[in-house]
Short mmCIF file of C-alpha atoms and ligand atoms in Angstrom, two decimals:
data_model
loop_
_atom_site.label_atom_id
_atom_site.label_comp_id
_atom_site.label_asym_id
_atom_site.label_seq_id
_atom_site.Cartn_x
_atom_site.Cartn_y
_atom_site.Cartn_z
CA MET A 15 -2.75 -2.59 -32.57
CA THR A 16 -2.62 -2.16 -28.82
CA GLU A 17 -0.19 -4.26 -26.89
CA HIS A 18 -1.78 -6.86 -24.63
CA LYS A 19 -0.08 -7.53 -21.29
CA ASN A 20 -0.26 -10.46 -18.94
CA LEU A 21 -0.10 -9.29 -15.37
CA VAL A 22 1.01 -10.91 -12.13
CA LEU A 23 -0.24 -9.02 -9.09
CA LEU A 24 1.43 -9.58 -5.73
CA GLY A 25 -0.65 -8.16 -2.88
CA SER A 26 -3.96 -8.07 -4.76
CA THR A 27 -6.11 -7.78 -1.62
CA GLY A 28 -4.43 -4.61 -0.37
CA SER A 29 -5.07 -0.96 -1.08
CA ILE A 30 -2.80 -0.79 -4.15
CA GLY A 31 -3.79 -4.28 -5.27
CA LYS A 32 -7.52 -3.48 -5.30
CA GLN A 33 -6.96 -0.23 -7.19
CA THR A 34 -4.78 -2.08 -9.71
CA LEU A 35 -7.65 -4.46 -10.37
CA GLU A 36 -9.96 -1.48 -10.94
CA VAL A 37 -7.58 -0.27 -13.65
CA VAL A 38 -7.44 -3.77 -15.14
CA ARG A 39 -11.24 -4.03 -15.12
CA GLN A 40 -11.48 -0.70 -16.96
CA TYR A 41 -9.04 -1.89 -19.64
CA SER A 42 -9.78 -5.59 -19.82
CA ASP A 43 -8.99 -5.51 -23.56
CA ARG A 44 -5.39 -4.58 -22.69
CA PHE A 45 -4.66 -6.59 -19.57
CA SER A 46 -5.13 -10.16 -18.44
CA VAL A 47 -4.42 -11.28 -14.92
CA VAL A 48 -2.43 -14.52 -14.93
CA ALA A 49 -1.73 -14.74 -11.20
CA LEU A 50 -2.89 -13.13 -7.95
CA ALA A 51 -1.26 -13.34 -4.54
CA CYS A 52 -1.97 -12.21 -1.00
CA GLY A 53 -1.09 -13.04 2.59
CA SER A 54 -4.11 -14.64 4.23
CA ASN A 55 -7.35 -13.05 2.99
CA ASP A 56 -8.82 -16.09 1.22
CA GLN A 57 -12.31 -14.59 1.10
CA LEU A 58 -11.38 -11.53 -0.94
CA LEU A 59 -8.92 -13.52 -3.05
CA GLU A 60 -11.73 -15.90 -3.98
CA GLU A 61 -13.89 -12.98 -5.16
CA GLN A 62 -10.99 -11.61 -7.20
CA ILE A 63 -10.28 -15.02 -8.74
CA ARG A 64 -13.90 -15.45 -9.78
CA GLN A 65 -13.85 -12.04 -11.40
CA PHE A 66 -10.42 -12.00 -13.07
CA ARG A 67 -9.88 -15.71 -13.74
CA PRO A 68 -6.13 -16.07 -13.24
CA SER A 69 -4.44 -19.44 -13.84
CA TYR A 70 -2.55 -19.22 -10.54
CA ALA A 71 -3.27 -17.96 -7.03
CA VAL A 72 -0.87 -17.76 -4.11
CA MET A 73 -1.68 -17.45 -0.45
CA TYR A 74 1.47 -16.93 1.57
CA ASP A 75 -0.26 -18.50 4.53
CA GLU A 76 -0.35 -22.30 4.27
CA GLU A 77 -3.69 -22.70 6.09
CA GLY A 78 -5.14 -19.93 3.97
CA ALA A 79 -4.08 -21.77 0.82
CA LYS A 80 -5.97 -24.86 2.01
CA ARG A 81 -9.08 -22.76 2.66
CA LEU A 82 -8.77 -21.17 -0.75
CA LYS A 83 -8.47 -24.55 -2.49
CA ASP A 84 -11.78 -25.59 -0.92
CA ARG A 85 -13.45 -22.33 -1.89
CA ILE A 86 -12.48 -22.60 -5.54
CA ALA A 87 -12.61 -26.36 -5.99
CA ASP A 88 -14.95 -25.78 -8.97
CA LEU A 89 -12.32 -23.73 -10.86
CA GLU A 90 -9.17 -24.73 -12.69
CA VAL A 91 -6.79 -22.56 -10.76
CA THR A 92 -3.45 -23.75 -9.43
CA VAL A 93 -3.14 -22.71 -5.78
CA LEU A 94 0.34 -22.31 -4.32
CA SER A 95 1.64 -21.04 -0.99
CA GLY A 96 4.62 -19.52 0.77
CA MET A 97 7.65 -17.75 -0.62
CA GLU A 98 8.09 -20.50 -3.17
CA GLY A 99 4.62 -19.81 -4.52
CA LEU A 100 5.30 -16.07 -4.76
CA CYS A 101 8.58 -16.64 -6.61
CA THR A 102 6.97 -19.17 -8.96
CA ILE A 103 4.23 -16.82 -10.13
CA ALA A 104 6.67 -13.89 -10.36
CA ALA A 105 8.60 -15.88 -12.98
CA LEU A 106 5.71 -17.46 -14.96
CA PRO A 107 6.65 -17.81 -18.65
CA GLU A 108 3.35 -16.21 -19.76
CA ALA A 109 3.79 -13.12 -17.54
CA ASP A 110 4.87 -9.76 -18.99
CA VAL A 111 4.65 -7.47 -15.96
CA VAL A 112 4.83 -8.17 -12.25
CA LEU A 113 3.22 -5.53 -10.07
CA THR A 114 4.51 -5.84 -6.51
CA ALA A 115 2.09 -4.37 -4.00
CA VAL A 116 2.86 -6.53 -0.98
CA VAL A 117 3.79 -4.68 2.18
CA GLY A 118 7.24 -5.12 3.72
CA MET A 119 10.47 -6.90 2.85
CA ILE A 120 8.55 -10.01 1.77
CA GLY A 121 8.73 -8.36 -1.67
CA ILE A 122 12.49 -8.78 -2.14
CA ARG A 123 12.76 -12.41 -3.31
CA PRO A 124 9.75 -12.41 -5.67
CA THR A 125 11.01 -9.17 -7.26
CA ILE A 126 14.41 -10.73 -7.84
CA ALA A 127 12.77 -13.88 -9.28
CA ALA A 128 10.76 -11.72 -11.68
CA ILE A 129 13.78 -9.71 -12.85
CA GLN A 130 15.84 -12.87 -13.35
CA ALA A 131 13.03 -14.23 -15.53
CA GLY A 132 13.10 -11.05 -17.64
CA LYS A 133 9.79 -9.55 -16.46
CA ASP A 134 9.10 -5.84 -16.31
CA ILE A 135 8.47 -4.65 -12.77
CA ALA A 136 5.82 -2.18 -11.64
CA LEU A 137 6.94 -1.39 -8.13
CA ALA A 138 4.74 -0.16 -5.29
CA ASN A 139 6.58 -2.10 -2.59
CA LYS A 140 9.15 0.53 -1.59
CA GLU A 141 10.69 -1.62 1.17
CA THR A 142 12.29 -3.78 -1.54
CA LEU A 143 14.36 -0.93 -2.99
CA VAL A 144 15.09 0.64 0.38
CA THR A 145 16.67 -2.53 1.72
CA ALA A 146 17.96 -4.24 -1.44
CA GLY A 147 18.40 -1.40 -3.95
CA HIS A 148 22.10 -2.27 -4.30
CA ILE A 149 21.09 -5.75 -5.50
CA ILE A 150 17.97 -4.87 -7.50
CA MET A 151 19.24 -1.91 -9.55
CA PRO A 152 22.29 -3.60 -11.12
CA MET A 153 20.11 -6.65 -11.86
CA ILE A 154 17.52 -4.48 -13.62
CA ARG A 155 20.26 -3.04 -15.84
CA GLU A 156 21.86 -6.39 -16.50
CA LYS A 157 18.56 -8.02 -17.53
CA GLY A 158 17.39 -4.94 -19.45
CA VAL A 159 13.92 -5.00 -17.92
CA ALA A 160 11.83 -1.94 -17.09
CA LEU A 161 11.35 -0.78 -13.50
CA LEU A 162 8.25 1.40 -13.41
CA PRO A 163 7.47 3.28 -10.22
CA VAL A 164 3.95 3.06 -8.81
CA ASP A 165 4.54 5.18 -5.71
CA SER A 166 2.91 8.51 -6.64
CA GLU A 167 5.96 10.70 -5.92
CA HIS A 168 8.28 8.45 -7.87
CA SER A 169 5.84 8.22 -10.73
CA ALA A 170 5.77 12.05 -10.73
CA ILE A 171 9.57 12.22 -10.84
CA PHE A 172 9.62 9.61 -13.60
CA GLN A 173 7.03 11.61 -15.54
CA SER A 174 8.98 14.85 -14.99
CA LEU A 175 12.07 13.19 -16.46
CA GLN A 176 10.35 12.20 -19.71
CA GLY A 177 11.93 13.97 -22.67
CA ASN A 178 14.68 15.54 -20.59
CA PRO A 179 18.32 14.54 -20.14
CA LYS A 180 18.64 12.75 -16.81
CA LYS A 181 22.26 13.91 -16.48
CA ARG A 182 20.98 17.53 -16.29
CA MET A 183 18.84 16.81 -13.23
CA ARG A 184 20.02 19.05 -10.38
CA LEU A 185 17.51 18.29 -7.67
CA ILE A 186 14.43 16.27 -6.83
CA TYR A 187 11.70 17.96 -4.82
CA LEU A 188 9.95 15.10 -3.09
CA THR A 189 6.57 16.35 -1.92
CA ALA A 190 4.87 15.25 1.30
CA SER A 191 1.39 16.04 2.57
CA GLY A 192 2.78 16.36 6.09
CA GLY A 193 0.13 13.89 7.29
CA PRO A 194 -2.50 14.51 9.97
CA PHE A 195 -0.04 16.04 12.46
CA ARG A 196 1.50 18.74 10.32
CA GLY A 197 2.18 21.78 12.50
CA PHE A 198 2.04 19.76 15.74
CA THR A 199 4.60 20.33 18.50
CA LYS A 200 6.27 17.33 20.11
CA ASP A 201 4.22 18.00 23.20
CA ARG A 202 0.96 17.69 21.32
CA MET A 203 2.18 14.43 19.82
CA GLN A 204 2.50 12.69 23.20
CA HIS A 205 -1.07 11.49 23.28
CA ILE A 206 -1.74 10.53 19.69
CA THR A 207 -3.73 7.28 19.41
CA PRO A 208 -3.74 4.78 16.52
CA ALA A 209 -7.20 6.05 15.56
CA ASP A 210 -5.83 9.64 15.26
CA ALA A 211 -2.88 8.49 13.17
CA LEU A 212 -4.98 6.32 10.86
CA LYS A 213 -6.87 9.37 9.58
CA HIS A 214 -4.92 10.65 6.60
CA PRO A 215 -6.12 13.99 5.20
CA ASN A 216 -5.64 13.25 1.47
CA TRP A 217 -4.86 9.60 0.76
CA ASN A 218 -6.70 6.40 1.61
CA MET A 219 -4.02 3.72 2.06
CA GLY A 220 -3.10 0.53 3.93
CA ARG A 221 -2.65 0.79 7.72
CA LYS A 222 1.13 0.56 7.87
CA ILE A 223 1.80 3.24 5.26
CA THR A 224 -0.84 5.51 6.84
CA ILE A 225 1.06 5.45 10.14
CA ASP A 226 4.30 5.97 8.18
CA SER A 227 2.76 9.09 6.66
CA ALA A 228 1.87 10.42 10.09
CA THR A 229 5.46 9.99 11.34
CA MET A 230 6.89 11.03 7.94
CA VAL A 231 8.91 7.79 7.97
CA ASN A 232 7.09 7.07 4.71
CA LYS A 233 8.82 10.10 3.24
CA GLY A 234 12.11 8.87 4.65
CA LEU A 235 11.62 5.52 2.90
CA GLU A 236 10.69 7.40 -0.27
CA VAL A 237 13.90 9.45 -0.12
CA MET A 238 15.87 6.19 -0.28
CA GLU A 239 13.53 4.77 -2.93
CA ALA A 240 14.10 7.87 -5.08
CA GLY A 241 17.84 7.62 -4.52
CA TRP A 242 17.87 4.13 -6.02
CA LEU A 243 15.35 4.71 -8.79
CA PHE A 244 16.89 7.92 -10.09
CA ASP A 245 20.49 7.49 -9.03
CA ALA A 246 20.23 10.58 -6.82
CA SER A 247 22.47 11.41 -3.85
CA PRO A 248 20.96 12.45 -0.49
CA GLU A 249 22.04 16.02 -1.27
CA GLN A 250 19.98 15.94 -4.46
CA ILE A 251 16.71 15.20 -2.69
CA THR A 252 14.76 17.91 -0.90
CA VAL A 253 11.58 17.04 0.97
CA VAL A 254 8.94 19.73 0.70
CA VAL A 255 5.66 19.69 2.62
CA HIS A 256 2.76 20.45 0.31
CA PRO A 257 -0.48 19.86 2.24
CA GLN A 258 -2.79 19.95 -0.80
CA SER A 259 -1.11 16.86 -2.38
CA ILE A 260 -1.59 18.19 -5.91
CA VAL A 261 2.06 18.47 -6.98
CA HIS A 262 3.22 14.87 -6.66
CA SER A 263 6.93 15.76 -6.91
CA MET A 264 9.26 17.82 -9.11
CA VAL A 265 12.57 17.73 -10.90
CA GLU A 266 14.80 20.79 -11.08
CA TYR A 267 17.23 20.90 -14.01
CA GLU A 268 20.57 22.64 -14.25
CA ASP A 269 19.09 25.54 -16.22
CA GLY A 270 16.67 26.22 -13.34
CA ALA A 271 13.58 24.76 -14.99
CA VAL A 272 11.40 22.91 -12.50
CA ILE A 273 9.12 20.29 -14.05
CA ALA A 274 6.30 18.94 -11.91
CA GLN A 275 3.52 16.41 -12.32
CA MET A 276 0.24 17.54 -10.85
CA GLY A 277 -3.16 15.95 -10.46
CA VAL A 278 -5.77 15.01 -7.90
CA PRO A 279 -4.48 12.58 -5.26
CA ASP A 280 -5.56 9.24 -6.70
CA MET A 281 -3.24 6.21 -6.85
CA LYS A 282 -5.04 4.89 -9.90
CA LEU A 283 -3.17 7.35 -12.12
CA PRO A 284 0.37 6.24 -11.19
CA ILE A 285 -0.78 2.59 -11.24
CA GLN A 286 -2.26 2.98 -14.71
CA TYR A 287 0.73 4.92 -16.02
CA ALA A 288 3.10 2.20 -14.82
CA LEU A 289 1.03 -0.35 -16.74
CA THR A 290 0.53 1.66 -19.94
CA TYR A 291 3.77 3.68 -20.10
CA PRO A 292 4.58 5.49 -22.34
CA ASP A 293 0.92 5.73 -23.33
CA ARG A 294 -1.66 7.70 -21.35
CA LEU A 295 -5.15 6.26 -21.41
CA PRO A 296 -8.31 8.13 -20.45
CA MET A 297 -9.28 8.02 -16.79
CA GLU A 298 -12.61 9.39 -15.72
CA GLY A 299 -13.49 11.41 -12.66
CA ASN A 300 -10.05 12.69 -11.76
CA GLU A 301 -9.95 16.08 -13.45
CA LEU A 302 -8.05 18.67 -11.45
CA ASP A 303 -10.15 21.79 -10.79
CA LEU A 304 -7.57 24.55 -10.42
CA PHE A 305 -10.19 27.20 -9.66
CA ALA A 306 -11.68 25.17 -6.83
CA LEU A 307 -8.14 24.52 -5.55
CA GLY A 308 -7.28 28.24 -5.62
CA GLN A 309 -3.82 27.98 -4.11
CA MET A 310 -0.98 25.64 -3.34
CA THR A 311 1.50 26.04 -0.49
CA PHE A 312 4.96 24.67 0.26
CA GLU A 313 6.88 24.51 3.52
CA LYS A 314 9.86 22.86 5.21
CA PRO A 315 9.23 19.81 7.36
CA ASP A 316 9.94 20.46 11.05
CA PRO A 317 13.11 18.45 11.83
CA GLU A 318 12.53 18.71 15.61
CA VAL A 319 9.16 17.01 15.35
CA PHE A 320 9.58 14.58 12.46
CA THR A 321 12.86 13.06 13.59
CA GLY A 322 12.21 9.91 11.55
CA LEU A 323 12.94 11.88 8.40
CA ALA A 324 16.45 12.95 9.44
CA LEU A 325 17.16 9.36 10.49
CA ALA A 326 16.24 8.20 6.98
CA PHE A 327 18.79 10.56 5.44
CA GLU A 328 21.34 9.23 7.91
CA ALA A 329 20.50 5.61 7.01
CA PHE A 330 20.68 6.48 3.31
CA ARG A 331 24.14 8.09 3.69
CA THR A 332 25.42 5.17 5.75
CA GLY A 333 24.02 2.61 3.30
CA GLY A 334 24.75 -1.13 3.52
CA SER A 335 22.45 -2.80 6.03
CA MET A 336 21.46 0.46 7.79
CA PRO A 337 18.39 1.17 5.62
CA THR A 338 17.20 -2.36 6.46
CA VAL A 339 17.48 -1.58 10.16
CA TYR A 340 15.66 1.73 9.65
CA ASN A 341 12.87 -0.08 7.83
CA ALA A 342 12.65 -3.12 10.12
CA ALA A 343 12.72 -1.06 13.32
CA ASN A 344 9.95 1.10 11.93
CA GLU A 345 7.89 -1.92 10.92
CA ARG A 346 8.11 -3.40 14.40
CA ALA A 347 7.49 -0.07 16.09
CA VAL A 348 4.42 0.63 13.95
CA ALA A 349 2.97 -2.80 14.76
CA LEU A 350 3.56 -2.16 18.48
CA PHE A 351 1.96 1.28 18.21
CA LEU A 352 -1.11 -0.18 16.49
CA GLU A 353 -1.36 -2.71 19.33
CA GLU A 354 -1.20 0.27 21.72
CA LYS A 355 1.94 -1.11 23.36
CA ILE A 356 4.04 1.98 22.67
CA GLY A 357 3.29 5.67 22.15
CA PHE A 358 3.51 7.51 18.85
CA LEU A 359 6.76 9.30 19.69
CA GLN A 360 8.42 6.01 20.55
CA ILE A 361 8.32 5.00 16.89
CA PRO A 362 11.25 7.27 15.83
CA GLU A 363 12.92 6.68 19.21
CA LEU A 364 13.02 2.94 18.59
CA ILE A 365 14.30 3.46 15.03
CA GLU A 366 17.12 5.61 16.36
CA LYS A 367 18.01 3.17 19.12
CA ALA A 368 18.07 0.27 16.65
CA MET A 369 20.29 2.22 14.25
CA ARG A 370 22.71 3.24 17.01
CA SER A 371 23.12 -0.35 18.16
CA HIS A 372 23.64 -1.82 14.67
CA THR A 373 27.00 -2.82 13.22
CA VAL A 374 26.77 -2.04 9.52
CA ILE A 375 27.36 -4.70 6.86
CA ALA A 376 28.63 -2.81 3.83
CA ASN A 377 27.21 -4.84 0.97
CA PRO A 378 24.66 -7.29 2.38
CA ASP A 379 23.23 -10.12 0.26
CA VAL A 380 19.56 -11.07 0.55
CA ASP A 381 20.19 -13.56 3.38
CA GLN A 382 22.12 -10.94 5.33
CA ILE A 383 19.38 -8.36 4.73
CA LEU A 384 16.71 -10.73 6.04
CA ALA A 385 18.94 -11.70 8.97
CA ALA A 386 19.45 -8.03 9.84
CA GLU A 387 15.68 -7.57 9.74
CA GLN A 388 15.13 -10.52 12.08
CA GLU A 389 17.87 -9.43 14.46
CA CYS A 390 16.35 -5.95 14.61
CA TYR A 391 12.88 -7.34 15.43
CA GLU A 392 14.32 -9.48 18.21
CA LYS A 393 16.32 -6.61 19.63
CA ILE A 394 13.28 -4.36 19.80
CA ASP A 395 11.19 -7.08 21.44
CA SER A 396 13.92 -7.59 24.03
CA TRP A 397 13.91 -3.88 24.86
CA LEU A 398 10.21 -3.84 25.69
P1 NDP B 416 -2.02 -3.10 2.32
O1 NDP B 416 -1.71 -3.41 3.74
O2 NDP B 416 -3.32 -2.47 2.00
O3 NDP B 416 -1.91 -4.44 1.45
C1 NDP B 416 -0.82 -5.31 1.55
C2 NDP B 416 -0.98 -6.48 0.60
O4 NDP B 416 0.14 -7.35 0.79
C3 NDP B 416 -2.24 -7.31 0.87
O5 NDP B 416 -2.71 -7.85 -0.33
C4 NDP B 416 -1.70 -8.43 1.76
O6 NDP B 416 -2.47 -9.61 1.75
C5 NDP B 416 -0.36 -8.67 1.08
N1 NDP B 416 0.57 -9.38 1.92
C6 NDP B 416 0.91 -9.13 3.21
N2 NDP B 416 1.80 -10.02 3.65
C7 NDP B 416 2.02 -10.88 2.63
C8 NDP B 416 2.81 -12.03 2.46
N3 NDP B 416 3.58 -12.51 3.43
N4 NDP B 416 2.79 -12.65 1.25
C9 NDP B 416 2.01 -12.21 0.24
N5 NDP B 416 1.24 -11.12 0.35
C10 NDP B 416 1.24 -10.47 1.52
O7 NDP B 416 -0.80 -2.23 1.77
P2 NDP B 416 -0.80 -1.09 0.66
O8 NDP B 416 -1.53 -1.55 -0.54
O9 NDP B 416 -1.15 0.20 1.28
O10 NDP B 416 0.76 -1.00 0.34
C11 NDP B 416 1.46 -1.98 -0.41
C12 NDP B 416 2.84 -1.47 -0.75
O11 NDP B 416 2.69 -0.33 -1.59
C13 NDP B 416 3.65 -1.00 0.47
O12 NDP B 416 4.98 -1.29 0.25
C14 NDP B 416 3.43 0.52 0.47
O13 NDP B 416 4.50 1.20 1.04
C15 NDP B 416 3.33 0.79 -1.02
N6 NDP B 416 2.56 1.99 -1.37
C16 NDP B 416 1.25 2.10 -1.04
C17 NDP B 416 0.52 3.23 -1.36
C18 NDP B 416 -0.94 3.34 -1.06
O14 NDP B 416 -1.57 4.31 -1.49
N7 NDP B 416 -1.53 2.42 -0.37
C19 NDP B 416 1.16 4.36 -2.07
C20 NDP B 416 2.52 4.11 -2.42
C21 NDP B 416 3.19 2.97 -2.07
P3 NDP B 416 -3.62 -9.86 2.91
O15 NDP B 416 -4.74 -8.94 2.55
O16 NDP B 416 -3.98 -11.27 2.75
O17 NDP B 416 -3.00 -9.54 4.22
MG1 MG B 417 4.19 7.85 -1.91
#
């Protein structure tokens, strides 16, 4: 008998959320959706509700929740709003797995609510671990729930660890495509526009993470995410640029064996694996053609150009509230860049300035993390 799972999906209208629902549609005999949540896109949420028939829907935005209620007045769906709504559905008694695919630190409280209620977590929302890993990881162990990575690199590391002793892991090779500006000099980067940066060569993702890929701040966040997920020190994580995006990351063991997970770049595989682990279900149309690929290459990221990456290692080593400042400063800077208020190179500059002006709190609780985020936003706004 196959195990049936009830799923709560936070961020269903986003890039990861929509792909998760494609997986669920494919395997509707295995998964039911009990709750969906998004920020403000009531139109798409309505479509998803009509198709997947959850019992609950959350719109973070209050006005949006009112619009949604009108749209689905003919259905028996409980509509909630705000952080309270997100935390309520994350802890629903009938839920088995909570997949968190919201963008930003908004994911922290619902993830904690889900863990406290004993739910397994499928985690796409990397900002949660980056900023609150010191709270989340001990809680995961204490509650004995599973934390399954959805981020493709972390899924690859997780897959490369299967059947091997974790204590024999020497190194993680975290692969990066290098984004659209691989090989650029700083000079060439001066005039990059949002439209340039939103064109990712291999992956089709949400806007914020696409810009993060172009600056390689995404890789910086992933270094910290890997540190928490796999209990790895900064020295144990090596970022390697691999423009073909076929090797999704690797683990090197003490005997020198390097185990990698490869495949075409398609988020549906790590999403599906997180939901079906340890099983592997058929997925059509994503066969890797090695002969068409021909070759794979690996190179070092240029530290002079992608300064955001070195800053991430620094934030990781410092710990405490510093990763929050790294993340929050980046979030604000990316928003300002997309509004064409700052240039591309100012993104890492603002992150650095915010980090330099921050007084670290060693072991921040959730309130302190969110306060540090807010303070960082305000500081950046005051500088401009
Ligand atoms: P998107 O911007 O495409 O989607 C974000 C989702 O979060 C949307 O459903 C959005 O709703 C929802 N959301 C935003 N704010 C709130 C809020 N306050 N309350 C509830 N929901 C909210 O992002 P992605 O799907 O690209 O990324 C999601 C997460 O997954 C990020 O943390 C990212 O780093 C990570 N990730 C993404 C990958 C990818 O391939 N896209 C790969 C690996 C990790 P609405 O539509 O209403 O705004
Ligand atoms: Mg990734």
